[in-house]
Short mmCIF file of C-alpha atoms and ligand atoms in Angstrom, two decimals:
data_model
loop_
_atom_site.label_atom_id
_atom_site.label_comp_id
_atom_site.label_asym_id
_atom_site.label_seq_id
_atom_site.Cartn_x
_atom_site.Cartn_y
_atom_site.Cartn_z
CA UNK W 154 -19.84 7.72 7.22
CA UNK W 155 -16.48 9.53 7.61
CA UNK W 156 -13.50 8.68 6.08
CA UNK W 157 -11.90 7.78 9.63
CA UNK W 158 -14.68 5.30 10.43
CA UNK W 159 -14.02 3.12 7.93
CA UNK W 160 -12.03 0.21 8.45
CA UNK W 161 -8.89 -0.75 6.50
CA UNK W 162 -7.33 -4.51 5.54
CA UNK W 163 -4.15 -4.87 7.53
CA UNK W 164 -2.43 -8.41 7.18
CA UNK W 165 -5.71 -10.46 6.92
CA UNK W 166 -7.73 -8.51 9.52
CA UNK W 167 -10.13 -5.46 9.27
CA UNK W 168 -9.10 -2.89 11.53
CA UNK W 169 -9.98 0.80 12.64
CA UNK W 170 -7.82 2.88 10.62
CA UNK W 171 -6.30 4.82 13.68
CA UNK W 172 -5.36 1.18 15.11
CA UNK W 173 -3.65 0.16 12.07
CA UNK W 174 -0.23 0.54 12.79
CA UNK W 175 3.08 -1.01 11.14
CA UNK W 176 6.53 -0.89 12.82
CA UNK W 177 9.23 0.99 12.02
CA UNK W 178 11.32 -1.55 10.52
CA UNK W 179 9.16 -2.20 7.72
CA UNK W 180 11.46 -1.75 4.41
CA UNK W 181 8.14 -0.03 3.23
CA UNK W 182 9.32 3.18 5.53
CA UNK W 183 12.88 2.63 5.52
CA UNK W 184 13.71 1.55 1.85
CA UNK W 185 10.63 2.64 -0.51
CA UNK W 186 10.89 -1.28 -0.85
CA UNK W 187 7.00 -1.79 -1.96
CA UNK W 188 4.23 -1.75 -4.56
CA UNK W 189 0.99 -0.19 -4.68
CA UNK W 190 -1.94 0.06 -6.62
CA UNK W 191 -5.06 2.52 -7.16
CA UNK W 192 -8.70 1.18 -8.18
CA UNK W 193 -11.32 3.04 -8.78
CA UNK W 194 -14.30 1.64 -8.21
CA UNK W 195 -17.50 2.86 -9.64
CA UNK W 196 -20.82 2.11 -7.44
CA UNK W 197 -18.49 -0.26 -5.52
CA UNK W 198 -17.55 -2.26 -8.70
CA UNK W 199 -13.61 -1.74 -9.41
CA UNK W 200 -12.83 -1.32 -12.88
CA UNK W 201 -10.68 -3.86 -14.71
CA UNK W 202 -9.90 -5.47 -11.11
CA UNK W 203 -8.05 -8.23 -13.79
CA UNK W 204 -5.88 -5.98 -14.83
CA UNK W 205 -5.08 -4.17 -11.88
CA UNK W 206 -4.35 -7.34 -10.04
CA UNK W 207 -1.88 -8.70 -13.20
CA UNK W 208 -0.27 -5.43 -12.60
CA UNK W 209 0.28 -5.80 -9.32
CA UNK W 210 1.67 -9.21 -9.77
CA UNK W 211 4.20 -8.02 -12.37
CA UNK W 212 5.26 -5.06 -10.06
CA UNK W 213 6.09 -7.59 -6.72
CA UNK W 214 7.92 -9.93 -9.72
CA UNK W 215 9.97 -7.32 -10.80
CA UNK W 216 11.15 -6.80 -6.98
CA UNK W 217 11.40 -10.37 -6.27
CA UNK W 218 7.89 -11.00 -4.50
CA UNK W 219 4.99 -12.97 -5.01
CA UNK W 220 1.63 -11.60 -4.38
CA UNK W 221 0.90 -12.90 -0.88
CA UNK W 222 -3.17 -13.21 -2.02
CA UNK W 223 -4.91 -15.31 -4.98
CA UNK W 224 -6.84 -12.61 -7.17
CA UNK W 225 -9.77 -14.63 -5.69
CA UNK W 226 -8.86 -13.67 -2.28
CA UNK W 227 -8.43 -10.05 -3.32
CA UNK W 228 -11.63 -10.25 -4.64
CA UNK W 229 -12.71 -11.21 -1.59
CA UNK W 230 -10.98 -8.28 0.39
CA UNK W 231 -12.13 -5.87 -1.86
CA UNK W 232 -15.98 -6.50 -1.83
CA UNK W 233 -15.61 -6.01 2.12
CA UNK W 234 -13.47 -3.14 2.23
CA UNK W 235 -15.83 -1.58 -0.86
CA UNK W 236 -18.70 -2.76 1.07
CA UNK W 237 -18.61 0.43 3.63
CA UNK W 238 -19.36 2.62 1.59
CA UNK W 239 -22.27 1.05 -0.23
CA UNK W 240 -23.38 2.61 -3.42
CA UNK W 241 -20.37 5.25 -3.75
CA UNK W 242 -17.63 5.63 -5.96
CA UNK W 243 -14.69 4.77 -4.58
CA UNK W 244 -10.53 4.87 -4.92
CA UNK W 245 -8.92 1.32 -3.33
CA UNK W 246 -5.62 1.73 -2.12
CA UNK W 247 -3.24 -1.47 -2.21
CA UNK W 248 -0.07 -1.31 -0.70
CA UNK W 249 2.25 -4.32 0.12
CA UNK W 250 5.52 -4.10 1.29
CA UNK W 251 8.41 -6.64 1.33
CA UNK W 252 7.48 -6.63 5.53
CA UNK W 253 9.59 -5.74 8.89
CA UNK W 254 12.83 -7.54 9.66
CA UNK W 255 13.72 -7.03 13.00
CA UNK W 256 16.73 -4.54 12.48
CA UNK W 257 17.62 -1.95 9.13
CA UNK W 258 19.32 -4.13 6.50
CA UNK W 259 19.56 -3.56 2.72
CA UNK W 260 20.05 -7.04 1.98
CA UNK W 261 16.71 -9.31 0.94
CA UNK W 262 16.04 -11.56 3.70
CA UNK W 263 14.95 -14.64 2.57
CA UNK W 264 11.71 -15.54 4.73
CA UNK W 265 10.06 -12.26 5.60
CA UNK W 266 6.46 -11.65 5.75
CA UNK W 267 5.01 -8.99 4.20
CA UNK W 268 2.89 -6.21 4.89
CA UNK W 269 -0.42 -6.10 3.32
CA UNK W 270 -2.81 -3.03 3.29
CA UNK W 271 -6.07 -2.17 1.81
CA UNK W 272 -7.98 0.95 2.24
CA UNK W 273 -10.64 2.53 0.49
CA UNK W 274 -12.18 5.90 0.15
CA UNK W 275 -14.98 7.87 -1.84
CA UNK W 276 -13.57 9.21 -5.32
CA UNK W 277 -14.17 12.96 -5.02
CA UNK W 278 -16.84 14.38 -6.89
CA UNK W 279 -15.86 15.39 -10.38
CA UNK W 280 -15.37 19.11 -10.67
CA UNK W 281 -17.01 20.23 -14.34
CA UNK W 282 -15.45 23.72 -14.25
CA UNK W 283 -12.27 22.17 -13.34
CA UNK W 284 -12.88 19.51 -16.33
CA UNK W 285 -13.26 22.32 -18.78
CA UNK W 286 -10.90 24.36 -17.25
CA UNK W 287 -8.03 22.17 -17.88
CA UNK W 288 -4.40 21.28 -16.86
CA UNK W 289 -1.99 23.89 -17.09
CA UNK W 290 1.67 21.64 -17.79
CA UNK W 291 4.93 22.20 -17.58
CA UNK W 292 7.38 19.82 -19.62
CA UNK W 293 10.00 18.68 -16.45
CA UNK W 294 13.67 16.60 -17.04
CA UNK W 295 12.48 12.97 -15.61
CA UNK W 296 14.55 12.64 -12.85
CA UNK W 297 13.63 9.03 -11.81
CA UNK W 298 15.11 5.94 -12.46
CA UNK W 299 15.25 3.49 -14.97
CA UNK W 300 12.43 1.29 -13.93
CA UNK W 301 9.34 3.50 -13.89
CA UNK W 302 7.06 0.10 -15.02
CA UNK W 303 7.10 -0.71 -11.60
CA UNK W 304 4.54 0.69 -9.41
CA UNK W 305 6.41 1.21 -6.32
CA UNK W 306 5.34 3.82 -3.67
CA UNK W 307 9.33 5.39 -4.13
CA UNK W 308 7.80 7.95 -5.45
CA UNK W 309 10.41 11.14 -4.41
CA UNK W 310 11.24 11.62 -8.17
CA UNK W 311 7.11 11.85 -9.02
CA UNK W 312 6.61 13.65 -5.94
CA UNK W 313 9.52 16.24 -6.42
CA UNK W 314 8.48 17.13 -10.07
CA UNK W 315 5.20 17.92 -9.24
CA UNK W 316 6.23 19.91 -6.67
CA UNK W 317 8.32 21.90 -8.91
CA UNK W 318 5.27 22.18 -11.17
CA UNK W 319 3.35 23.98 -8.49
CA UNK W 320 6.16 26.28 -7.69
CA UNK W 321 6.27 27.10 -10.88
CA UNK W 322 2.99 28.27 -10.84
CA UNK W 323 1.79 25.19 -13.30
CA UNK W 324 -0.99 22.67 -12.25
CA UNK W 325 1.41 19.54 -13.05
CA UNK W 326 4.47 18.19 -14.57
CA UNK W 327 4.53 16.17 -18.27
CA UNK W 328 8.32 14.52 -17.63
CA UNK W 329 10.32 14.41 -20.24
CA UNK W 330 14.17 11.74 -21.03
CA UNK W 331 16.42 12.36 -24.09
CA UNK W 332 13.48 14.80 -25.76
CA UNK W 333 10.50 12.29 -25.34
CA UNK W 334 7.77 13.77 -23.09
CA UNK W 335 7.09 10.42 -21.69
CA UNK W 336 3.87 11.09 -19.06
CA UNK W 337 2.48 12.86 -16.06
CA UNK W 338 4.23 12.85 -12.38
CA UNK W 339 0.45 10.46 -11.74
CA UNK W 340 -1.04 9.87 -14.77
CA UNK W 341 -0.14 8.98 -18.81
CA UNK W 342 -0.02 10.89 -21.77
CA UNK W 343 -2.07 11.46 -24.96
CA UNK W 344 -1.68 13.68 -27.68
CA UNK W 345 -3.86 14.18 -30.82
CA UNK W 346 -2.26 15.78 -34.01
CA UNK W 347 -4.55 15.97 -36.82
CA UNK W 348 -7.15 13.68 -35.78
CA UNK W 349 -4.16 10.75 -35.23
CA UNK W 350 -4.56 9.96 -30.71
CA UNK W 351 -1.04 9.35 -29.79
CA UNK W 352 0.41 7.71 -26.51
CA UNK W 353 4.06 6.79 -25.45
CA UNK W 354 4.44 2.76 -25.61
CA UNK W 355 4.89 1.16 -22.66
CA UNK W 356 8.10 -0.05 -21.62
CA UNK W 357 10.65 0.77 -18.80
CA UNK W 358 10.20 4.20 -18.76
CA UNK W 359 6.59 4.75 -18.02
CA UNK W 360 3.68 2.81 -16.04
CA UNK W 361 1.40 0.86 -18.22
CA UNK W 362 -1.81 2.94 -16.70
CA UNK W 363 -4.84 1.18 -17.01
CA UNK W 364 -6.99 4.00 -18.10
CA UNK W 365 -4.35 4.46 -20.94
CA UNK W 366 -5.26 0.58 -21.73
CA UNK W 367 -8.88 1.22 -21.90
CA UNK W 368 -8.54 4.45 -23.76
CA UNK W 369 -6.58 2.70 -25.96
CA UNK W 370 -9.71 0.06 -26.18
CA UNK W 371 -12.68 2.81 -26.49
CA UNK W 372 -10.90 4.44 -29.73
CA UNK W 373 -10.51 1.06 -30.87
CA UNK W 374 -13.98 -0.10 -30.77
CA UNK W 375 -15.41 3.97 -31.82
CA UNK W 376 -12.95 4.07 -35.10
CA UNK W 377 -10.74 6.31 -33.34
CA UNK W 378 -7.62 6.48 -35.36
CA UNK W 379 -4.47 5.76 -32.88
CA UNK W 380 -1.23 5.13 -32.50
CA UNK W 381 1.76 3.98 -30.04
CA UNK W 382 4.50 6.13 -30.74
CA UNK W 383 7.03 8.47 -29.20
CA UNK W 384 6.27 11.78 -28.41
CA UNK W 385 8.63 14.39 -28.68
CA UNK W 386 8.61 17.67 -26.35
CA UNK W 387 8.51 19.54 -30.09
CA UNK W 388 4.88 17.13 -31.73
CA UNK W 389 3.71 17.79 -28.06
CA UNK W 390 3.87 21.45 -28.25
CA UNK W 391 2.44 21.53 -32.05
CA UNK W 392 -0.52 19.29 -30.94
CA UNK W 393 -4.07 19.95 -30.88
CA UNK W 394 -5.15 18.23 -27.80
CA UNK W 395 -3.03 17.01 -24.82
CA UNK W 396 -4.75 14.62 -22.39
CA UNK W 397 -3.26 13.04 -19.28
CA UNK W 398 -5.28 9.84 -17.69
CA UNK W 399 -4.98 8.13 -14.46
CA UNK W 400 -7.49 6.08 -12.02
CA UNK W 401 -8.49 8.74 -9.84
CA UNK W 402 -8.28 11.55 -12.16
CA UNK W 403 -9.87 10.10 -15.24
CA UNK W 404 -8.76 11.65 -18.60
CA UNK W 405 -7.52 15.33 -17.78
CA UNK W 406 -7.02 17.84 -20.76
CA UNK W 407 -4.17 20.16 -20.73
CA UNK W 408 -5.12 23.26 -21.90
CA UNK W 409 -1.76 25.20 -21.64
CA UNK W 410 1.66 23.79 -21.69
CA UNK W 411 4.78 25.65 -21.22
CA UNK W 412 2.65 28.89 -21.13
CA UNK W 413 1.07 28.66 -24.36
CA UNK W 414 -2.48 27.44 -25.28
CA UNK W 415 -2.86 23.92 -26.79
CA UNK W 416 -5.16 24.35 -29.33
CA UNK W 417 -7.50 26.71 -28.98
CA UNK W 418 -6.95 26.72 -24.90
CA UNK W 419 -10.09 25.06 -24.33
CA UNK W 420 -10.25 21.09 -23.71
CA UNK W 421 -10.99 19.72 -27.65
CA UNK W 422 -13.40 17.94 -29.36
CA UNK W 423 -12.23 14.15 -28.69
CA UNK W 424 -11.54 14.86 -25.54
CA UNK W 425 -15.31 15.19 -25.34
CA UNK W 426 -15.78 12.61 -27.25
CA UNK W 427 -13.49 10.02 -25.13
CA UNK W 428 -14.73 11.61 -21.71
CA UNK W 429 -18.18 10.69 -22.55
CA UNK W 430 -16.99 7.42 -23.36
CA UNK W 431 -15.32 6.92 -20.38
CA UNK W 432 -18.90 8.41 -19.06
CA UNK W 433 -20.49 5.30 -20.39
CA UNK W 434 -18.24 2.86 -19.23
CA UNK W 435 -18.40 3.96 -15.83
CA UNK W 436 -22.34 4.07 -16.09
CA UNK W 437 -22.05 0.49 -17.24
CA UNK W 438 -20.08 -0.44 -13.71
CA UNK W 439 -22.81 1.62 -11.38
CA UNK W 440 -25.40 -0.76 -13.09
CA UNK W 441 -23.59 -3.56 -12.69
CA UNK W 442 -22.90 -2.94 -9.41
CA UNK W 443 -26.93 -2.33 -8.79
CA UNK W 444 -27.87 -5.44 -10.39
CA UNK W 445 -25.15 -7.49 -8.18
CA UNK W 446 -27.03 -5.89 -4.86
CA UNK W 447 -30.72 -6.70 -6.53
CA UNK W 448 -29.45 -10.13 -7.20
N1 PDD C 765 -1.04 6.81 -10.38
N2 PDD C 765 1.82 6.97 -14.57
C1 PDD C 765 2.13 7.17 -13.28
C2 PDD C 765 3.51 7.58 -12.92
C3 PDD C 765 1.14 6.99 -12.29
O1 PDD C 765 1.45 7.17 -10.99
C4 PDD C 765 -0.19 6.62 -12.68
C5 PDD C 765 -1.28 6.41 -11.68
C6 PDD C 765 -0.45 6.43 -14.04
C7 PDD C 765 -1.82 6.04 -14.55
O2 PDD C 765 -2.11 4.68 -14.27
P1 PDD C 765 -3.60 4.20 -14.05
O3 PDD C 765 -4.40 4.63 -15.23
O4 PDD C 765 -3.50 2.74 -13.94
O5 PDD C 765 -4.12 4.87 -12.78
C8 PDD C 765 0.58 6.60 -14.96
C9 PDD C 765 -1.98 6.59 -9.30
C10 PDD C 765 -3.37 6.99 -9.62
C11 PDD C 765 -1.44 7.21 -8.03
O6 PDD C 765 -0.23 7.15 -7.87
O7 PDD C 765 -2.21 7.68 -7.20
#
């Protein structure tokens, strides 16, 4: 099936995805005034849907919204949408914004309804040359604002760094406030300096990731020594391995930052070690998704 014959969730109804249109109005387009969130799902079972769905409450909180569906109800929506493309790995696509008020406003209005949207499509096909290949980083000035917990889809400041990135030759952008490389334009940051895996804490300026959560998890249950500490732009450059993590793009080593090697250049030996932990869990989701279909 093709990506354009699948059907997305618009506002409680499946629909065509060339029919499913939103007006102009909608502070979505004309304020950045929304929330998203990515799931992947693995055989058609999302990973830590819980999570992802807390997440998404605490992002419409922090903007003064209340998710418009029970987690049940998402549930629901998800096995549908998920549904089309029966076996596959998959990236969901949530999206709800505050809705369209008949005329441009920047004030809140009071009763609005929102706009909901749900799409889904297959995860592309990890790339092993790429994997080994790495990311080649550039350390960036963060440039957005002071409230980077929230998962909005105002994304200019993400969107503008990794441009830069490219232009500058570099695969992505690590973004860095007041000396603390804090994480990707997409995705979070890891560092490991003598056997010690080190993230940023979470906080205002970065997005609690859920891969970062369940990285966090797999060292715990292997052994892994870690730690939740800040990262300065000088530890990250002395480190042995740099890893950035996200939904759709798994855990990503950087291989060369600033124009120098990290490490030895090549992706390290717990980045092995967590990617084919990560390996297993997702393994664990593809049977589990099996099993539900047997059932
Ligand atoms: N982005 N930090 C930022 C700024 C992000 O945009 C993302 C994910 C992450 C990682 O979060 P998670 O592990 O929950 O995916 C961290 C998604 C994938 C996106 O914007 O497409």
């Amino acid at each position: 099936m093709s990506e354009q014959a699948l059907n997305v969730y618009l506002n409680g109804s499946f629909v065509p995805a060339d029919q499913a249109c939103v007006p102009i109005t909608d502070r979505g387009f004309q304020f950045g005034d929304s929330v998203y969130e990515v799931i992947p799902a693995y055989g058609g079972t999302p990973l830590r849907l819980t999570q992802h769905l807390d997440r998404l409450d605490n992002s419409l909180n922090a903007i003064h919204m209340t998710n418009p569906l029970s987690h049940d109800a998402w549930a629901g929506v998800l096995d549908e949408l998920t549904a089309q493309l029966p076996g596959q790995d998959q990236q969901i696509y949530i999206q709800i914004t505050r809705g369209a008020p008949g005329q441009r406003d920047h004030a809140i209005p009071e009763e609005l309804a929102p706009t909901v949207v749900a799409t889904t499509r297959a995860l592309p096909e990890r790339d092993a040359a790429q994997a080994m290949q790495g990311v080649n980083a550039v350390t960036l000035d963060d440039i957005r604002w002071k409230r980077c917990d929230i998962k909005t889809t105002a994304l200019l400041g993400n969107v503008l760094a990794y441009h830069h990135a490219r232009t500058e030759g570099a695969d992505d952008a690590i973004l860095v406030r007041d000396g603390q490389a804090l994480e990707g334009t997409a995705s979070n940051l890891f560092m490991v300096t003598n056997g010690l895996l080190i993230t940023p804490p979470t906080g205002d300026c970065i997005l609690p990731g859920i891969t970062r959560d369940l990285v966090l998890e797999l060292a715990e249950e292997e052994g892994i020594p870690y730690a939740e500490a800040a990262v300065s732009v000088v530890d990250l450059e002395n480190a042995d391995e740099i890893w950035l993590t996200s939904s759709t793009r798994e855990i990503r080593a950087v291989t060369q930052l600033n124009g120098k090697p990290v490490g030895n250049g090549e992706p390290g030996a717990l980045w092995h070690r967590m990617d084919q932990l990560l390996d297993a869990y997702k393994a664990r989701l593809r049977l589990h998704a099996r099993e539900r279909t047997d059932a």
